mmCIF file of C-alpha atoms in Angstrom:
data_model
loop_
_atom_site.group_PDB
_atom_site.id
_atom_site.type_symbol
_atom_site.label_atom_id
_atom_site.label_comp_id
_atom_site.label_asym_id
_atom_site.label_seq_id
_atom_site.Cartn_x
_atom_site.Cartn_y
_atom_site.Cartn_z
ATOM 1 C CA MET A 1 146.251 56.819 138.142
ATOM 2 C CA THR A 2 145.579 60.561 139.837
ATOM 3 C CA SER A 3 141.104 60.793 140.030
ATOM 4 C CA THR A 4 139.787 63.412 138.763
ATOM 5 C CA ALA A 5 138.353 64.524 142.864
ATOM 6 C CA ALA A 6 141.945 64.790 143.576
ATOM 7 C CA LEU A 7 142.929 67.570 141.305
ATOM 8 C CA VAL A 8 139.581 69.635 142.618
ATOM 9 C CA ASP A 9 140.267 71.853 145.056
ATOM 10 C CA PHE A 10 136.911 71.687 146.648
ATOM 11 C CA ALA A 11 137.623 74.365 149.549
ATOM 12 C CA SER A 12 138.744 76.932 146.621
ATOM 13 C CA ALA A 13 136.256 75.942 145.072
ATOM 14 C CA LEU A 14 133.849 76.729 147.882
ATOM 15 C CA GLU A 15 135.340 80.168 148.426
ATOM 16 C CA ALA A 16 134.304 80.993 144.515
ATOM 17 C CA VAL A 17 131.234 80.267 145.253
ATOM 18 C CA GLU A 18 130.622 81.999 149.048
ATOM 19 C CA GLU A 19 132.811 85.034 147.457
ATOM 20 C CA TRP A 20 130.235 84.958 143.788
ATOM 21 C CA LEU A 21 127.304 85.120 146.234
ATOM 22 C CA THR A 22 128.384 87.398 148.716
ATOM 23 C CA GLU A 23 130.590 89.877 146.168
ATOM 24 C CA TYR A 24 127.738 89.907 142.276
ATOM 25 C CA ILE A 25 124.737 87.506 143.192
ATOM 26 C CA SER A 26 124.028 90.005 146.518
ATOM 27 C CA ALA A 27 125.475 93.762 145.756
ATOM 28 C CA SER A 28 124.298 95.816 142.817
ATOM 29 C CA HIS A 29 124.983 96.954 139.427
ATOM 30 C CA PRO A 30 124.924 99.446 137.616
ATOM 31 C CA GLU A 31 123.572 97.235 134.178
ATOM 32 C CA ILE A 32 120.783 95.391 136.517
ATOM 33 C CA GLY A 33 118.436 97.895 135.398
ATOM 34 C CA ARG A 34 117.090 98.519 139.278
ATOM 35 C CA THR A 35 118.037 99.187 142.582
ATOM 36 C CA GLY A 36 119.169 96.994 145.238
ATOM 37 C CA PRO A 37 120.761 93.063 144.412
ATOM 38 C CA ILE A 38 121.439 91.267 141.879
ATOM 39 C CA CYS A 39 119.849 89.014 143.198
ATOM 40 C CA PRO A 40 116.725 90.119 145.745
ATOM 41 C CA PHE A 41 116.806 87.020 148.101
ATOM 42 C CA VAL A 42 120.284 85.556 148.039
ATOM 43 C CA ALA A 43 121.360 87.911 151.742
ATOM 44 C CA PRO A 44 117.990 86.952 153.425
ATOM 45 C CA SER A 45 118.230 82.904 152.467
ATOM 46 C CA ARG A 46 121.745 83.373 153.826
ATOM 47 C CA LYS A 47 120.583 84.731 156.871
ATOM 48 C CA ASN A 48 118.312 82.990 156.962
ATOM 49 C CA ARG A 49 120.657 79.715 156.975
ATOM 50 C CA THR A 50 118.339 77.815 153.857
ATOM 51 C CA MET A 51 121.410 78.177 151.485
ATOM 52 C CA GLU A 52 122.908 75.152 150.619
ATOM 53 C CA ILE A 53 126.172 74.162 149.253
ATOM 54 C CA ARG A 54 127.045 71.480 147.254
ATOM 55 C CA MET A 55 130.356 70.228 144.819
ATOM 56 C CA ARG A 56 129.457 68.289 141.929
ATOM 57 C CA LEU A 57 131.430 66.478 139.773
ATOM 58 C CA VAL A 58 131.422 65.675 136.010
ATOM 59 C CA GLY A 59 134.606 63.493 135.073
ATOM 60 C CA HIS A 60 136.910 64.058 132.258
ATOM 61 C CA ALA A 61 134.019 63.543 129.678
ATOM 62 C CA PRO A 62 130.774 65.137 130.863
ATOM 63 C CA THR A 63 127.602 64.054 128.702
ATOM 64 C CA LEU A 64 124.711 65.850 128.511
ATOM 65 C CA GLU A 65 122.446 63.151 129.880
ATOM 66 C CA LEU A 66 124.757 62.739 133.132
ATOM 67 C CA LEU A 67 124.387 66.973 133.763
ATOM 68 C CA GLU A 68 120.476 66.042 133.296
ATOM 69 C CA GLU A 69 121.047 64.356 135.988
ATOM 70 C CA ILE A 70 122.545 65.663 138.290
ATOM 71 C CA ALA A 71 119.792 68.245 137.701
ATOM 72 C CA HIS A 72 116.857 66.280 138.227
ATOM 73 C CA SER A 73 119.176 64.732 141.349
ATOM 74 C CA SER A 74 119.953 68.086 142.949
ATOM 75 C CA LEU A 75 115.848 68.783 142.251
ATOM 76 C CA ARG A 76 115.150 64.890 144.186
ATOM 77 C CA GLU A 77 117.736 66.479 147.355
ATOM 78 C CA TYR A 78 116.458 69.639 147.108
ATOM 79 C CA GLU A 79 112.872 68.513 148.555
ATOM 80 C CA LEU A 80 114.331 65.953 150.639
ATOM 81 C CA THR A 81 116.732 69.049 152.647
ATOM 82 C CA THR A 82 115.998 69.133 156.229
ATOM 83 C CA TRP A 83 116.504 72.747 156.287
ATOM 84 C CA GLN A 84 117.577 75.281 159.106
ATOM 85 C CA GLY A 85 114.954 77.992 158.631
ATOM 86 C CA ARG A 86 111.372 78.408 158.358
ATOM 87 C CA ASN A 87 110.284 80.574 155.551
ATOM 88 C CA PRO A 88 110.112 78.445 152.633
ATOM 89 C CA MET A 89 110.382 80.710 150.230
ATOM 90 C CA LEU A 90 113.899 81.784 150.769
ATOM 91 C CA ARG A 91 114.794 77.990 150.386
ATOM 92 C CA ALA A 92 117.593 77.911 147.947
ATOM 93 C CA MET A 93 120.171 75.553 146.812
ATOM 94 C CA VAL A 94 124.047 76.253 144.993
ATOM 95 C CA VAL A 95 124.727 73.510 143.163
ATOM 96 C CA ALA A 96 128.550 73.608 141.647
ATOM 97 C CA LEU A 97 130.348 71.697 139.601
ATOM 98 C CA PRO A 98 133.895 72.933 140.122
ATOM 99 C CA ASP A 99 135.436 69.536 136.748
ATOM 100 C CA LEU A 100 132.707 71.325 134.152
ATOM 101 C CA ARG A 101 135.544 72.943 131.756
ATOM 102 C CA SER A 102 134.966 76.582 129.914
ATOM 103 C CA GLU A 103 134.652 74.117 126.659
ATOM 104 C CA ASP A 104 131.408 72.092 128.046
ATOM 105 C CA THR A 105 130.110 75.147 129.825
ATOM 106 C CA GLY A 106 126.714 75.038 127.637
ATOM 107 C CA LEU A 107 126.053 71.902 128.181
ATOM 108 C CA LEU A 108 124.462 73.990 131.888
ATOM 109 C CA ASP A 109 121.966 75.896 129.047
ATOM 110 C CA GLN A 110 121.175 72.701 126.970
ATOM 111 C CA VAL A 111 120.259 71.466 130.240
ATOM 112 C CA HIS A 112 118.257 74.193 131.705
ATOM 113 C CA ALA A 113 116.613 73.883 128.563
ATOM 114 C CA ARG A 114 115.582 70.090 129.321
ATOM 115 C CA VAL A 115 114.795 70.160 132.965
ATOM 116 C CA LYS A 116 112.717 73.488 133.716
ATOM 117 C CA ASP A 117 109.651 72.223 133.242
ATOM 118 C CA ALA A 118 110.150 69.183 135.734
ATOM 119 C CA PHE A 119 110.777 72.381 137.795
ATOM 120 C CA VAL A 120 108.491 74.940 137.533
ATOM 121 C CA ALA A 121 106.202 71.870 137.888
ATOM 122 C CA ARG A 122 107.273 70.883 141.337
ATOM 123 C CA GLY A 123 107.440 75.123 142.018
ATOM 124 C CA LEU A 124 110.979 75.963 141.675
ATOM 125 C CA MET A 125 112.446 78.021 139.617
ATOM 126 C CA ILE A 126 116.407 76.626 137.903
ATOM 127 C CA GLY A 127 119.111 79.322 136.702
ATOM 128 C CA GLN A 128 121.963 77.876 135.222
ATOM 129 C CA PHE A 129 125.510 79.832 135.434
ATOM 130 C CA HIS A 130 129.206 80.726 134.672
ATOM 131 C CA GLU A 131 131.591 81.987 132.466
ATOM 132 C CA ASN A 132 130.696 82.016 129.306
ATOM 133 C CA CYS A 133 126.609 82.462 130.612
ATOM 134 C CA GLU A 134 124.632 84.750 127.709
ATOM 135 C CA VAL A 135 121.343 85.265 129.386
ATOM 136 C CA THR A 136 120.120 88.945 130.138
ATOM 137 C CA ALA A 137 118.914 90.722 132.622
ATOM 138 C CA ALA A 138 114.936 91.532 132.660
ATOM 139 C CA ARG A 139 115.294 94.878 132.406
ATOM 140 C CA ASN A 140 118.042 94.633 129.956
ATOM 141 C CA PRO A 141 118.980 92.685 126.955
ATOM 142 C CA ARG A 142 122.407 93.993 126.824
ATOM 143 C CA PHE A 143 123.440 92.560 130.283
ATOM 144 C CA ALA A 144 124.647 89.451 130.710
ATOM 145 C CA VAL A 145 123.453 88.965 134.775
ATOM 146 C CA SER A 146 124.627 84.962 134.897
ATOM 147 C CA LYS A 147 128.390 85.874 134.535
ATOM 148 C CA ALA A 148 129.713 82.892 137.213
ATOM 149 C CA PRO A 149 133.576 81.857 138.243
ATOM 150 C CA LEU A 150 132.732 78.472 138.247
ATOM 151 C CA PRO A 151 129.457 76.122 136.636
ATOM 152 C CA LEU A 152 126.624 76.072 138.662
ATOM 153 C CA PHE A 153 122.930 75.444 139.037
ATOM 154 C CA ALA A 154 120.963 77.341 141.390
ATOM 155 C CA ILE A 155 117.699 76.037 142.614
ATOM 156 C CA ARG A 156 115.249 78.444 144.616
ATOM 157 C CA ALA A 157 111.326 78.938 144.568
ATOM 158 C CA ILE A 158 109.247 80.648 142.185
ATOM 159 C CA ALA A 159 109.053 84.056 143.495
ATOM 160 C CA LEU A 160 107.329 87.199 142.479
ATOM 161 C CA HIS A 161 109.444 88.456 139.351
ATOM 162 C CA ASP A 162 109.515 85.501 138.056
ATOM 163 C CA VAL A 163 107.228 86.375 135.721
ATOM 164 C CA PHE A 164 109.642 88.102 133.493
ATOM 165 C CA PHE A 165 111.232 84.151 132.278
ATOM 166 C CA LEU A 166 107.675 82.142 133.275
ATOM 167 C CA SER A 167 105.629 84.238 130.880
ATOM 168 C CA GLU A 168 107.000 82.445 127.466
ATOM 169 C CA ARG A 169 105.136 79.581 127.570
ATOM 170 C CA PRO A 170 101.123 78.580 128.844
ATOM 171 C CA HIS A 171 102.329 76.392 130.757
ATOM 172 C CA TRP A 172 104.943 77.608 132.974
ATOM 173 C CA PHE A 173 102.810 81.068 133.134
ATOM 174 C CA GLN A 174 99.547 79.388 134.621
ATOM 175 C CA HIS A 175 102.087 77.603 137.718
ATOM 176 C CA TYR A 176 102.634 81.236 138.136
ATOM 177 C CA ARG A 177 98.943 82.719 137.581
ATOM 178 C CA GLU A 178 98.116 79.747 140.457
ATOM 179 C CA ARG A 179 100.368 81.560 143.273
ATOM 180 C CA PHE A 180 100.331 84.924 142.350
ATOM 181 C CA GLY A 181 98.059 86.059 139.633
ATOM 182 C CA LYS A 182 95.864 87.379 143.262
ATOM 183 C CA PHE A 183 98.326 89.553 143.775
ATOM 184 C CA PHE A 184 97.381 91.763 140.305
ATOM 185 C CA GLY A 185 94.301 92.816 139.519
ATOM 186 C CA PRO A 186 91.654 95.586 140.749
ATOM 187 C CA GLY A 187 93.732 96.490 143.802
ATOM 188 C CA SER A 188 96.709 95.082 142.703
ATOM 189 C CA THR A 189 99.365 95.016 146.141
ATOM 190 C CA VAL A 190 102.429 95.324 143.285
ATOM 191 C CA MET A 191 104.242 98.123 142.669
ATOM 192 C CA ASP A 192 106.490 97.761 139.603
ATOM 193 C CA SER A 193 104.439 98.674 135.972
ATOM 194 C CA LEU A 194 106.905 96.857 134.399
ATOM 195 C CA LEU A 195 105.844 93.655 136.259
ATOM 196 C CA ILE A 196 102.660 94.349 136.123
ATOM 197 C CA ALA A 197 102.637 94.803 132.563
ATOM 198 C CA ARG A 198 104.888 91.481 131.866
ATOM 199 C CA TYR A 199 101.673 89.579 133.706
ATOM 200 C CA GLU A 200 98.751 91.321 131.261
ATOM 201 C CA GLU A 201 100.971 90.592 128.376
ATOM 202 C CA ALA A 202 101.023 87.335 129.198
ATOM 203 C CA GLU A 203 97.346 86.948 129.999
ATOM 204 C CA ARG A 204 96.180 88.525 127.032
ATOM 205 C CA ALA A 205 98.397 86.298 125.136
ATOM 206 C CA TYR A 206 96.864 82.788 126.793
ATOM 207 C CA GLY A 207 94.003 83.656 126.906
ATOM 208 C CA GLY A 208 93.117 85.587 130.311
ATOM 209 C CA PRO A 209 92.245 84.151 133.605
ATOM 210 C CA PRO A 210 90.651 81.177 133.795
ATOM 211 C CA PRO A 211 87.080 80.685 134.103
#
C-alpha cells in the first residue's frame, strides 16, 4: 500500500509556499486598501532569518480534532524554536498541510476560531490561508486576501496593526491594549487614522482603559 507521505511531493509544496510568500504575501496589491505589501512583516522576517516553514500531513480522513492538535502543537513548537534572528517581533512560522484536500479546507476556518484565544493569550496571532478562504482585508471587505495555493497556518507575534483583528472580543482587545495602548491617546505616535479610530472604538465598546 502506498502511504500518504509517499504521494506528497514535499519539494514542490515547499516551492509553492516560497513562491506564495515572495510573489503574493510580500508584494503589494491594488485591492489591499493601502500602500505596501500584503503582509509587511514577511520580507523583514525572512531577511532576519526568523521565518520557519513546516510541513504536516493530515491523512486521507482529517478531523477537526486532528487539525486543532496540529495548531496547538505548532504553538508549542513556535515557543520552543531556537530562532536564528534576534528580533522576537519578526518570528514567524508557516505550517503547510499539503495533503489537505480542497473540500476539507473549511476545517481550517473552524480550527482558527477554536484556537485563537490560546494564541492571543500567548501574544501571538494565527491566520488560516487556503484556496477557498473568504477572510477579507481589514481595509477592503470586498477583497478575499487570505488565498493560498495550498492550505496552511501562519503564526507570528501580535503587531500594532492587529487591532483590526483583536477588537472583536474584549479579552482579545485587552491583550492588545496591554502591549500597544501606550502608543495611543495624547501624544500618540500612531499616524494611521483608521487604526486610531478602531482602537478608540474598541475602548468605548469595552469600557475605556483600565484604572
